[in-house]
Short mmCIF file of C-alpha atoms in Angstrom, two decimals:
data_model
loop_
_atom_site.label_atom_id
_atom_site.label_comp_id
_atom_site.label_asym_id
_atom_site.label_seq_id
_atom_site.Cartn_x
_atom_site.Cartn_y
_atom_site.Cartn_z
CA MET A 1 0.00 0.00 0.00
CA ILE A 2 2.86 2.36 0.79
CA GLU A 3 4.39 1.76 -2.63
CA ILE A 4 1.12 2.61 -4.39
CA TYR A 5 0.70 5.74 -2.27
CA CYS A 6 4.28 6.94 -2.77
CA CYS A 7 4.27 6.31 -6.51
CA LYS A 8 1.07 8.28 -7.07
CA LYS A 9 1.33 11.00 -4.41
CA HIS A 10 5.08 11.65 -4.40
CA HIS A 11 5.57 10.85 -8.10
CA THR A 12 8.26 8.25 -7.57
CA SER A 13 8.86 5.26 -9.79
CA GLY A 14 10.48 2.04 -8.71
CA GLU A 15 11.65 3.17 -5.28
CA ILE A 16 9.78 4.85 -2.47
CA CYS A 17 10.81 8.22 -1.05
CA LYS A 18 12.61 8.68 2.26
CA SER A 19 9.46 9.59 4.19
CA CYS A 20 7.52 6.57 2.94
CA ASP A 21 10.53 4.31 3.53
CA GLU A 22 10.57 5.49 7.16
CA LEU A 23 6.89 4.62 7.49
CA TRP A 24 7.42 1.22 5.88
CA ARG A 25 10.33 0.40 8.23
CA TYR A 26 8.28 1.51 11.24
CA ALA A 27 5.39 -0.71 10.14
CA ALA A 28 7.72 -3.67 9.63
CA ARG A 29 9.28 -3.21 13.09
CA SER A 30 5.85 -2.91 14.70
CA THR A 31 4.65 -6.06 12.96
CA ASP A 32 7.76 -7.99 13.98
CA ARG A 33 7.33 -6.99 17.62
CA CYS A 34 3.57 -7.52 17.80
CA PRO A 35 2.66 -10.09 20.48
CA PHE A 36 -0.64 -10.89 18.71
CA MET A 37 0.74 -11.48 15.20
CA GLU A 38 0.20 -15.24 15.38
CA THR A 39 -3.53 -14.93 16.10
CA LYS A 40 -4.67 -11.76 14.34
CA SER A 41 -5.29 -11.26 10.66
CA PHE A 42 -4.74 -7.53 10.11
CA CYS A 43 -3.65 -4.62 12.29
CA SER A 44 -7.01 -2.95 11.72
CA ASN A 45 -8.60 -5.90 13.56
CA CYS A 46 -6.30 -5.57 16.57
CA LYS A 47 -7.56 -4.38 19.93
CA ARG A 48 -4.19 -2.95 20.94
CA PRO A 49 -2.50 -0.97 18.14
CA CYS A 50 1.30 -0.93 18.14
CA TYR A 51 1.62 2.35 16.21
CA SER A 52 2.35 5.75 17.74
CA GLU A 53 -0.34 8.39 17.16
CA GLU A 54 1.69 10.18 14.46
CA MET A 55 2.54 7.02 12.55
CA LEU A 56 -1.02 5.77 12.84
CA LYS A 57 -2.21 9.04 11.28
CA ARG A 58 0.27 8.68 8.41
CA MET A 59 -0.67 5.04 7.86
CA ARG A 60 -4.37 5.88 7.78
CA GLU A 61 -3.68 8.45 5.07
CA VAL A 62 -1.81 5.82 3.05
CA MET A 63 -4.56 3.26 3.57
CA ARG A 64 -7.35 5.67 2.62
CA TYR A 65 -5.61 6.47 -0.63
CA SER A 66 -4.29 3.01 -1.50
CA GLY A 67 -7.17 0.90 -0.20
CA PRO A 68 -9.58 1.48 -3.10
CA ARG A 69 -6.73 1.11 -5.61
CA MET A 70 -5.57 -2.21 -4.16
CA LEU A 71 -8.26 -4.01 -6.11
CA PHE A 72 -6.39 -3.20 -9.33
CA TYR A 73 -2.94 -4.18 -8.01
CA TYR A 74 -3.61 -7.06 -5.59
CA PRO A 75 -7.18 -8.33 -6.06
CA LEU A 76 -6.70 -11.60 -4.12
CA GLU A 77 -5.36 -9.77 -1.07
CA VAL A 78 -8.36 -7.42 -1.12
CA ILE A 79 -10.79 -10.32 -1.19
CA ARG A 80 -8.92 -12.08 1.63
CA HIS A 81 -8.94 -8.90 3.71
CA LEU A 82 -12.66 -8.35 3.18
CA LEU A 83 -13.50 -11.95 4.10
CA GLN A 84 -11.42 -11.86 7.28
CA SER A 85 -12.80 -8.46 8.28
CA ARG A 86 -16.33 -9.69 7.73
CA LYS A 87 -15.60 -12.77 9.85
CA LYS A 88 -14.51 -10.52 12.72
CA PHE A 89 -17.76 -8.51 12.56
CA ARG A 90 -19.77 -11.71 12.93
CA ARG A 91 -18.08 -12.46 16.28
#
């Protein structure tokens, strides 16, 4: 999602900019350190977010932009995400 966002918003091609790379590294570290990673599906379904307020704000901006466009780039991941999110709402 960060690559899609950076390419379209920051007009980069191939590589992401320094700011987006910082966000990507932060997200990767947070995911690696998450104690619930084995049992949860997506961070949006987590009851205890690992992100700081600033990074969460930046990530939401990326997700709002890239989310609708994901269907064109990664359709299977979108379907998987929707199914797992729907499953959570049923509980």
